[in-house]
PDB file of C-alpha atoms and ligand atoms in Angstrom:
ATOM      1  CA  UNK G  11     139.383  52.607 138.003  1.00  0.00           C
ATOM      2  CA  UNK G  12     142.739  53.010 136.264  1.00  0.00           C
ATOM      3  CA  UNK G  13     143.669  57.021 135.928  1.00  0.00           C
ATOM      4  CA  UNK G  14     143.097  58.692 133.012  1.00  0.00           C
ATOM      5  CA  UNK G  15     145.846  59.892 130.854  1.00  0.00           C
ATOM      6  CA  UNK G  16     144.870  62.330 127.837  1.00  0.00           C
ATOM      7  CA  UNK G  17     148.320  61.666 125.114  1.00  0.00           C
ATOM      8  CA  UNK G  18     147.874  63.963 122.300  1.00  0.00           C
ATOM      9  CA  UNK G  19     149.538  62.816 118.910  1.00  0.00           C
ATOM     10  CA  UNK G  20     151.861  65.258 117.340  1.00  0.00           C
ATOM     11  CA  UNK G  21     151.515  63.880 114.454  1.00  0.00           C
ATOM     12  CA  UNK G  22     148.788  66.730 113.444  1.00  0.00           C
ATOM     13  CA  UNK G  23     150.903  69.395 115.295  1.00  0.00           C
ATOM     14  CA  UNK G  24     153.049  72.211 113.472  1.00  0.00           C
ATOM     15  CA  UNK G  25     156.281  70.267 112.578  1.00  0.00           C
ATOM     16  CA  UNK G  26     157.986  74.038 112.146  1.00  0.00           C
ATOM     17  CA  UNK G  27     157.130  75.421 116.019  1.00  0.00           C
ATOM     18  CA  UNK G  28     157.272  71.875 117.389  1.00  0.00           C
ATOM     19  CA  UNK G  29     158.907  73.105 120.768  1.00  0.00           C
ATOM     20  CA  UNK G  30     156.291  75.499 121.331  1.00  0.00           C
ATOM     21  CA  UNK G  31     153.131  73.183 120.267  1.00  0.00           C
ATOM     22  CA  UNK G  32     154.491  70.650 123.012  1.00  0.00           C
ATOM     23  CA  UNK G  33     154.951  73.137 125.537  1.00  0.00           C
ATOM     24  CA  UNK G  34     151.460  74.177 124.970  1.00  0.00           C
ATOM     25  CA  UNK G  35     149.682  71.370 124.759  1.00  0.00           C
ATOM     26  CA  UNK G  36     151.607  70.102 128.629  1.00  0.00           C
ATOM     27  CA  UNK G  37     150.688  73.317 129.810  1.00  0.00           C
ATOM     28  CA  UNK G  38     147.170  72.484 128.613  1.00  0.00           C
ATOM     29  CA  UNK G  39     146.505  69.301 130.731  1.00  0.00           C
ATOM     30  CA  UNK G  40     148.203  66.582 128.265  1.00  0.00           C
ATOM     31  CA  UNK G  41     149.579  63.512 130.832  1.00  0.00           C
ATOM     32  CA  UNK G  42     151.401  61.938 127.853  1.00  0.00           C
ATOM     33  CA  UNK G  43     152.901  63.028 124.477  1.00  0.00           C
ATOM     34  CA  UNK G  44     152.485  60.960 121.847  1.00  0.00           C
ATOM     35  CA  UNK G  45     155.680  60.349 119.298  1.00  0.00           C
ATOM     36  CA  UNK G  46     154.066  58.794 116.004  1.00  0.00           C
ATOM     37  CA  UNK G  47     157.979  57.787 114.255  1.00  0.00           C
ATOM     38  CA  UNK G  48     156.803  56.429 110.742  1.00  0.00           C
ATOM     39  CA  UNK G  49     159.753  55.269 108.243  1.00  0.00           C
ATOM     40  CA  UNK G  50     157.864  55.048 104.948  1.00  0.00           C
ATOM     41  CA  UNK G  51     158.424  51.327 104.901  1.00  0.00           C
ATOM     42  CA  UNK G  52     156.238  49.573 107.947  1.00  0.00           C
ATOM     43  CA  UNK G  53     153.712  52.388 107.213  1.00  0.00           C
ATOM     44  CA  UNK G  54     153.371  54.612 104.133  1.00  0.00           C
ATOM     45  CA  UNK G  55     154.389  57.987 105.751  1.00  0.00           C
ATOM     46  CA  UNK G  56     157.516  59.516 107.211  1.00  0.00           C
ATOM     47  CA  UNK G  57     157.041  61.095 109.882  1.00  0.00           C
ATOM     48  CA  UNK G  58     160.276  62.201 111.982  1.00  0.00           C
ATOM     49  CA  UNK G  59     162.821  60.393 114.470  1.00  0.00           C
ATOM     50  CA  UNK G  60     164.723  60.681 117.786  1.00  0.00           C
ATOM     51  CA  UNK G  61     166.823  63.930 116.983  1.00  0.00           C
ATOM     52  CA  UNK G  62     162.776  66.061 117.369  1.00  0.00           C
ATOM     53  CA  UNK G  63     162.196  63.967 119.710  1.00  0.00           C
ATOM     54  CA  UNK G  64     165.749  64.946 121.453  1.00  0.00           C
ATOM     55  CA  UNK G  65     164.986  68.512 120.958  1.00  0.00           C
ATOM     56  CA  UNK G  66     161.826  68.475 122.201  1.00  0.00           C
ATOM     57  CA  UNK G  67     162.258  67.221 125.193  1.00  0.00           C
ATOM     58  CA  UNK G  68     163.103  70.601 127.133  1.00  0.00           C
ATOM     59  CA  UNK G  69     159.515  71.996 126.534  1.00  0.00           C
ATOM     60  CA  UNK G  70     157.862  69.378 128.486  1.00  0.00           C
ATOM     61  CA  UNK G  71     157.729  66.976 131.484  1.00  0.00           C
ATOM     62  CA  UNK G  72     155.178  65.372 130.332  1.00  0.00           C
ATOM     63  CA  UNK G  73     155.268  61.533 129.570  1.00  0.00           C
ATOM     64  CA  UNK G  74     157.063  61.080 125.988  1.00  0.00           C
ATOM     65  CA  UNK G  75     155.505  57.960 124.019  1.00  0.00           C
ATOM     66  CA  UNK G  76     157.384  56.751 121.474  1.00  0.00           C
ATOM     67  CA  UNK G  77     155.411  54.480 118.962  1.00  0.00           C
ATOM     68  CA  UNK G  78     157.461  53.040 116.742  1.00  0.00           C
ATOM     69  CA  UNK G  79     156.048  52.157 113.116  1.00  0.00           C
ATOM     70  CA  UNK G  80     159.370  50.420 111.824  1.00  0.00           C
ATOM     71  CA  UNK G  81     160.724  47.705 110.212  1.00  0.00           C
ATOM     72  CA  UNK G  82     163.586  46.360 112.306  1.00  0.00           C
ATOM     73  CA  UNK G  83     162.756  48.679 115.488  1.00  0.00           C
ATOM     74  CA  UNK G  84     165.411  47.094 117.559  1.00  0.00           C
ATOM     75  CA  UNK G  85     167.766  48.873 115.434  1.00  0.00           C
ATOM     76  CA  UNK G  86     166.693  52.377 116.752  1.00  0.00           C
ATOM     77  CA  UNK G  87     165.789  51.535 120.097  1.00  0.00           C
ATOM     78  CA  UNK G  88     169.105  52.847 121.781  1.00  0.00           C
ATOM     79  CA  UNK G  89     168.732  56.309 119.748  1.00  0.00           C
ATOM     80  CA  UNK G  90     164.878  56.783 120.867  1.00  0.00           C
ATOM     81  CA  UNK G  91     166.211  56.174 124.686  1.00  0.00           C
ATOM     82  CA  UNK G  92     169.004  58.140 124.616  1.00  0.00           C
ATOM     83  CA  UNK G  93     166.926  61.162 123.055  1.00  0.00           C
ATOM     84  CA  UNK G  94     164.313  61.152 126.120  1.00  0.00           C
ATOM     85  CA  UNK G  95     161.486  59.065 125.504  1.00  0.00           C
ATOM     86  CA  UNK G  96     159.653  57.951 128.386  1.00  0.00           C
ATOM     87  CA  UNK G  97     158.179  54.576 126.912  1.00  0.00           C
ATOM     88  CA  UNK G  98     159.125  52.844 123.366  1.00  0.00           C
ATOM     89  CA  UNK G  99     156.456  50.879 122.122  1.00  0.00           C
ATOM     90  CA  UNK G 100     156.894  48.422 119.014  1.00  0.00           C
ATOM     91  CA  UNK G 101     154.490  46.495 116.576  1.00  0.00           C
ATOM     92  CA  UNK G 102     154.010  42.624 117.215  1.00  0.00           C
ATOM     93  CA  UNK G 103     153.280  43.098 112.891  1.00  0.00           C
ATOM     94  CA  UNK G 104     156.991  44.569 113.119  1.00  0.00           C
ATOM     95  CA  UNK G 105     158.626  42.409 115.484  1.00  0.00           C
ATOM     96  CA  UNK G 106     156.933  39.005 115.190  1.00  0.00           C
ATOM     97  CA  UNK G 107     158.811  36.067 116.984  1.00  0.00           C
ATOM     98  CA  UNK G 108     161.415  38.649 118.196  1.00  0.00           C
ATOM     99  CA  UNK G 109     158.871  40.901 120.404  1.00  0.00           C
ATOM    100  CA  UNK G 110     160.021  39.529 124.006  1.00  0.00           C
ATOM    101  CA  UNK G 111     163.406  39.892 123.347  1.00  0.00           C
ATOM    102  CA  UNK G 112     163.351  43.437 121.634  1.00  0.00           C
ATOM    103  CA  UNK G 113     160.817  44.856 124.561  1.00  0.00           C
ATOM    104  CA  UNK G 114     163.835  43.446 127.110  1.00  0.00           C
ATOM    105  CA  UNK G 115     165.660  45.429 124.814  1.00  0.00           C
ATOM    106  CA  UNK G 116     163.849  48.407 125.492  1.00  0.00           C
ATOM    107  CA  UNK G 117     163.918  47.854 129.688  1.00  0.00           C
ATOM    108  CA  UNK G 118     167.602  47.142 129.280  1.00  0.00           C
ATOM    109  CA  UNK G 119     167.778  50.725 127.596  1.00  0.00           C
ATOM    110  CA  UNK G 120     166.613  52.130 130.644  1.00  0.00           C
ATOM    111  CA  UNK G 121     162.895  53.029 129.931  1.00  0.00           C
ATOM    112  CA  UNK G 122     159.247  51.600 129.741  1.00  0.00           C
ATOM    113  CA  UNK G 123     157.919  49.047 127.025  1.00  0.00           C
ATOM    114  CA  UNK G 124     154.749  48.512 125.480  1.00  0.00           C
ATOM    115  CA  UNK G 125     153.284  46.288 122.556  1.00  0.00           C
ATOM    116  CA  UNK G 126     151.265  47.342 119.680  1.00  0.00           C
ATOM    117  CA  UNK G 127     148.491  45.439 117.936  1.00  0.00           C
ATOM    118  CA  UNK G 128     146.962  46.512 114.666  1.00  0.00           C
ATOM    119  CA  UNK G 129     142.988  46.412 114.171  1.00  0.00           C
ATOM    120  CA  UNK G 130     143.112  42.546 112.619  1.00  0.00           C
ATOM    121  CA  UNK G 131     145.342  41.756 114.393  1.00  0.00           C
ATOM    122  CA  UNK G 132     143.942  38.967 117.843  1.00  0.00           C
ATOM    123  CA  UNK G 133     145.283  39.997 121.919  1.00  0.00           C
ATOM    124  CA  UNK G 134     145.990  36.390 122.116  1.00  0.00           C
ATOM    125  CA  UNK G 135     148.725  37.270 119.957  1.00  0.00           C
ATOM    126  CA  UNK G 136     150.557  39.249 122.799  1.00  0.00           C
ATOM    127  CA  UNK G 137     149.159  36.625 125.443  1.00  0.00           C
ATOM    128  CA  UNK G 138     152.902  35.742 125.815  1.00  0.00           C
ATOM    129  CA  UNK G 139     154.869  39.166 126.768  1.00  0.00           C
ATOM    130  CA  UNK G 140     151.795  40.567 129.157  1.00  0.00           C
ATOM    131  CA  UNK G 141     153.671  40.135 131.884  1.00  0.00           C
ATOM    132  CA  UNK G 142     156.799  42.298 130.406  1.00  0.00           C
ATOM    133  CA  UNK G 143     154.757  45.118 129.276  1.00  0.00           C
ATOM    134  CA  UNK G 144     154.140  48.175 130.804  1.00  0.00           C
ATOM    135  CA  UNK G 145     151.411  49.368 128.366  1.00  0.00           C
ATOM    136  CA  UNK G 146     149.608  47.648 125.692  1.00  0.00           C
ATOM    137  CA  UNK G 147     148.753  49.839 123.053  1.00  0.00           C
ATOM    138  CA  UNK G 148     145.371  48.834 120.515  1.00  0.00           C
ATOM    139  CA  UNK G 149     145.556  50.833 117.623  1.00  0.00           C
ATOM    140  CA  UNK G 150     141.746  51.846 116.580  1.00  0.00           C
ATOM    141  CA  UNK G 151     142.743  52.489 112.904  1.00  0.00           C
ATOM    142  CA  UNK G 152     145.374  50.935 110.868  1.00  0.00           C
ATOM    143  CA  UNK G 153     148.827  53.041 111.482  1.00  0.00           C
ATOM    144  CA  UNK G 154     150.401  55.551 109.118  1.00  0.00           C
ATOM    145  CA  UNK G 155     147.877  58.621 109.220  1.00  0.00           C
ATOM    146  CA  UNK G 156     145.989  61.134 111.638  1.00  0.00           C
ATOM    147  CA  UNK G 157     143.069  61.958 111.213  1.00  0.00           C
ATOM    148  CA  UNK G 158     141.283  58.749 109.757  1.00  0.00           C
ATOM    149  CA  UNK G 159     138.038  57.265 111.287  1.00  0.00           C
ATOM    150  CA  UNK G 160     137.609  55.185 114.151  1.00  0.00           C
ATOM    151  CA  UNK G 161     137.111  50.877 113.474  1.00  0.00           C
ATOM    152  CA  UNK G 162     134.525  50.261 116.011  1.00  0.00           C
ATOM    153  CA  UNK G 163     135.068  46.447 116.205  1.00  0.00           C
ATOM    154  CA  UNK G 164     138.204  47.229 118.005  1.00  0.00           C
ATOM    155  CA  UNK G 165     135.776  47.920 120.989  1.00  0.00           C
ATOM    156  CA  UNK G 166     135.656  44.078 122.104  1.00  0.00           C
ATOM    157  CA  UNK G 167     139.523  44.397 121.861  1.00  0.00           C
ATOM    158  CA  UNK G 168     139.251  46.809 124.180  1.00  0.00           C
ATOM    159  CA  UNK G 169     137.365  45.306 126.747  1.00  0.00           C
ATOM    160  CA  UNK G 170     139.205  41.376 126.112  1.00  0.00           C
ATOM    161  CA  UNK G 171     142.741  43.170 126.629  1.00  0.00           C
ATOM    162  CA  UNK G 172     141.267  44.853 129.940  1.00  0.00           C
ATOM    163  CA  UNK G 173     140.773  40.730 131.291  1.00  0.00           C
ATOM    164  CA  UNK G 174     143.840  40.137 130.446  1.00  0.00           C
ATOM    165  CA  UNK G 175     145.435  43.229 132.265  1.00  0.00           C
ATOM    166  CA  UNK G 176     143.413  42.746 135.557  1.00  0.00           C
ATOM    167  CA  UNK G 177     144.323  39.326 135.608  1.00  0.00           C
ATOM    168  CA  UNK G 178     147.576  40.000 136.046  1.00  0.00           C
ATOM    169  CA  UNK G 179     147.503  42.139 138.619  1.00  0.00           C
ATOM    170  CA  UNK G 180     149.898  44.605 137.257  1.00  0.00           C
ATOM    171  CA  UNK G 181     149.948  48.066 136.254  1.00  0.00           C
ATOM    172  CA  UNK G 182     149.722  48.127 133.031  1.00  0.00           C
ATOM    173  CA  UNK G 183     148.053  50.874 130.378  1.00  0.00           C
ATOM    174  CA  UNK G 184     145.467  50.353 128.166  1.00  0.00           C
ATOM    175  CA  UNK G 185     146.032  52.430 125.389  1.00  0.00           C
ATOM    176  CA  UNK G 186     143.739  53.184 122.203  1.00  0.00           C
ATOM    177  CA  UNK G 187     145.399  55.129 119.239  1.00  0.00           C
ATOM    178  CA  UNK G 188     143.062  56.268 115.941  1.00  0.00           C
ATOM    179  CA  UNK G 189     140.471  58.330 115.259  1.00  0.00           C
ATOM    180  CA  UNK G 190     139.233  59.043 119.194  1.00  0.00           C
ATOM    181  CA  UNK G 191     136.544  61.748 118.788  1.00  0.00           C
ATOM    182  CA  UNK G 192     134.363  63.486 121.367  1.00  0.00           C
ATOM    183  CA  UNK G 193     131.465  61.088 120.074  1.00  0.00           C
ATOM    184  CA  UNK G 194     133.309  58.446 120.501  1.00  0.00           C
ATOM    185  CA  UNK G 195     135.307  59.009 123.685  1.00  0.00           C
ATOM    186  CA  UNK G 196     133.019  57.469 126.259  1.00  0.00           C
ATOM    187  CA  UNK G 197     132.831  54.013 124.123  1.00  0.00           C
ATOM    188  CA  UNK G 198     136.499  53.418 124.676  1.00  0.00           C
ATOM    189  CA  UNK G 199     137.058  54.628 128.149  1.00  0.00           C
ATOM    190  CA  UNK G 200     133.335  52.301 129.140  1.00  0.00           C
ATOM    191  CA  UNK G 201     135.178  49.493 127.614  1.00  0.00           C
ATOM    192  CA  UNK G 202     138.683  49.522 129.594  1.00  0.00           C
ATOM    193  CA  UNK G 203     140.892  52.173 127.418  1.00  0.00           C
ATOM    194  CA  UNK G 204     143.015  54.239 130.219  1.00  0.00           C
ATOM    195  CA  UNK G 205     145.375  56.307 127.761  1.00  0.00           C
ATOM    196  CA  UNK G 206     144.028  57.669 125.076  1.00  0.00           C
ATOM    197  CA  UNK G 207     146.066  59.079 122.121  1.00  0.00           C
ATOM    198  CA  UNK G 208     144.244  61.801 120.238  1.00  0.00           C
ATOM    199  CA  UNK G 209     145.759  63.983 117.017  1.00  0.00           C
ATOM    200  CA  UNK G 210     143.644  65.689 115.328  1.00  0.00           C
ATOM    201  CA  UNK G 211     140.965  66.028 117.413  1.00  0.00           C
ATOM    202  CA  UNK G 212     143.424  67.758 119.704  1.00  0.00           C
ATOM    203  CA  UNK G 213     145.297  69.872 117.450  1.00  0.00           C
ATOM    204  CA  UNK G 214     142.185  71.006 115.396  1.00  0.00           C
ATOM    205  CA  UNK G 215     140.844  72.535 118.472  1.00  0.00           C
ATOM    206  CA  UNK G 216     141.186  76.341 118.856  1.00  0.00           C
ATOM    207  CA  UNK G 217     140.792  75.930 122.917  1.00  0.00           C
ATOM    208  CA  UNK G 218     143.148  72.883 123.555  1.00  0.00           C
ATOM    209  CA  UNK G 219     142.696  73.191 127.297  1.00  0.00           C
ATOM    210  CA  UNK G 220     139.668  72.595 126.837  1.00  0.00           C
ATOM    211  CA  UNK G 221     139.021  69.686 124.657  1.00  0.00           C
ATOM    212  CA  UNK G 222     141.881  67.988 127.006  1.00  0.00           C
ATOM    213  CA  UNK G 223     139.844  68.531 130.043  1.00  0.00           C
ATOM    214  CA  UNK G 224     136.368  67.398 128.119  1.00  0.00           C
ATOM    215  CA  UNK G 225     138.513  64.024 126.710  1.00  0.00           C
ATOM    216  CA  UNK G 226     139.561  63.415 130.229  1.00  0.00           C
ATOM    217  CA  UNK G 227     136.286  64.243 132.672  1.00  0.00           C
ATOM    218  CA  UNK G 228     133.598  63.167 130.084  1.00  0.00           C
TER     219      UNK G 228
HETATM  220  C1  LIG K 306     148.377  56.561 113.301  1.00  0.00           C
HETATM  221  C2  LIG K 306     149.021  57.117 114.547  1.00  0.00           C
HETATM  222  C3  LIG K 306     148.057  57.823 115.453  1.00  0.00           C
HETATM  223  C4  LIG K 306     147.367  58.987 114.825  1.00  0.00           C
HETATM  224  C5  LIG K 306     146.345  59.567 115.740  1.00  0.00           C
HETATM  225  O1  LIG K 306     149.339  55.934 112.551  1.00  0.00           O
HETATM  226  O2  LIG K 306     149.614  56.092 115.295  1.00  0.00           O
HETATM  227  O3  LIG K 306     148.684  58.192 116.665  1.00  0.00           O
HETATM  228  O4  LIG K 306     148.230  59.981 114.417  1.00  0.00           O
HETATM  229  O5  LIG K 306     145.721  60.613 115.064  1.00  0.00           O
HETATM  230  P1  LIG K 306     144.154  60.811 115.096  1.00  0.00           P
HETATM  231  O6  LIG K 306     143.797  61.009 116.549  1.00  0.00           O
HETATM  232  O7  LIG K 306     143.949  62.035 114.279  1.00  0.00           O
HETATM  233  O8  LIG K 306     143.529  59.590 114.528  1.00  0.00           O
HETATM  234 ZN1  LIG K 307     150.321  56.453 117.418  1.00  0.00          ZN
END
């Protein structure tokens, strides 16, 4: 069994005590914290980019997780290492036949690399860069908003991108990002999710300690 790691979205955080809302939720039990950078042109929402992510980055140690809904990502990718993110992930719907060379990108930038897939979007469409990721990440609902519900048939996804993982060999992360709920929780870990990105279920929660430590023991 892979370990858990609980990577709450900040996207439903208070942009105006940012600092303090990370430090919390790391003192809280979050593993990873998850970066949601949204240009208003891949998806239809802006949400921020590396300089609060660059500022941020004294009020935890916690893993920072960069997912990158952009058009041309490898333009940024420099900026988004240099301002402290842990792992850059990219969309194969952003990057298309250029996804191997702009995750080497990322490595040669000094820092982890994962792939994103959309909801209709197939695995076998990242088939071909397994082997250079460090986390694959399934997105659950289709980017650009927190707080949206949960597309069940991503389940399968879940447990056909698991296969592919183990047969590597490797280390890699399973990650599921959209509309994880307490009801739904136990679905996604049973079916081979290891990281799992929650926003709003987080942030809406008065105790956060608490619904941390319930996402990750349930
Ligand atoms: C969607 C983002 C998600 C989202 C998660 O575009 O990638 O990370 O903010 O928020 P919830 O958990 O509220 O669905
Ligand atoms: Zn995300």
């Amino acid at each position: 069994m892979k370990k858990i790691k609980i990577a709450p979205s900040i996207l439903s955080a208070n942009f105006a005590k940012m600092g303090e809302e990370i430090a919390e939720i790391t003192k809280n039990g979050a593993d990873v914290i998850h970066l949601d950078v949204m240009d208003g042109s891949f998806v239809k929402n802006i949400s921020f980019g590396p300089k609060l992510i660059k500022e941020s980055r004294p009020y935890s140690k916690a893993v920072f997780d960069a997912h990158l809904m952009i058009v041309n990502p490898w333009n940024y990718v420099p900026q988004f290492a240099a301002a402290g993110a842990d792992i850059i992930t990219v969309h194969y719907e952003a990057c298309g036949d250029k996804l191997k060379e702009t995750l080497k990108m990322i490595k040669d930038n000094g820092v982890k690399c994962g792939a994103v897939i959309n909801p209709n979007t197939e695995v076998k469409e990242i088939e071909n860069v397994i082997d250079d990721i460090d986390m694959l990440l399934l997105m659950s609902v289709y980017p650009g908003f927190g707080g949206q519900k949960f597309i069940p048939e991503v389940l399968p996804k879940i447990e056909q991108a698991a296969k592919l993982i183990e047969k590597t060999g490797k280390d890699i992360d399973l990650e599921i990002d959209g509309g994880i709920t307490k009801e739904n929780i136990k679905l996604v870990k049973d079916a081979g999710a290891n990281v799992i990105v929650a926003g709003s279920t987080v942030f809406n929660e008065p105790d956060r300690a608490a619904i941390i430590k319930y996402l990750r023991e349930v």
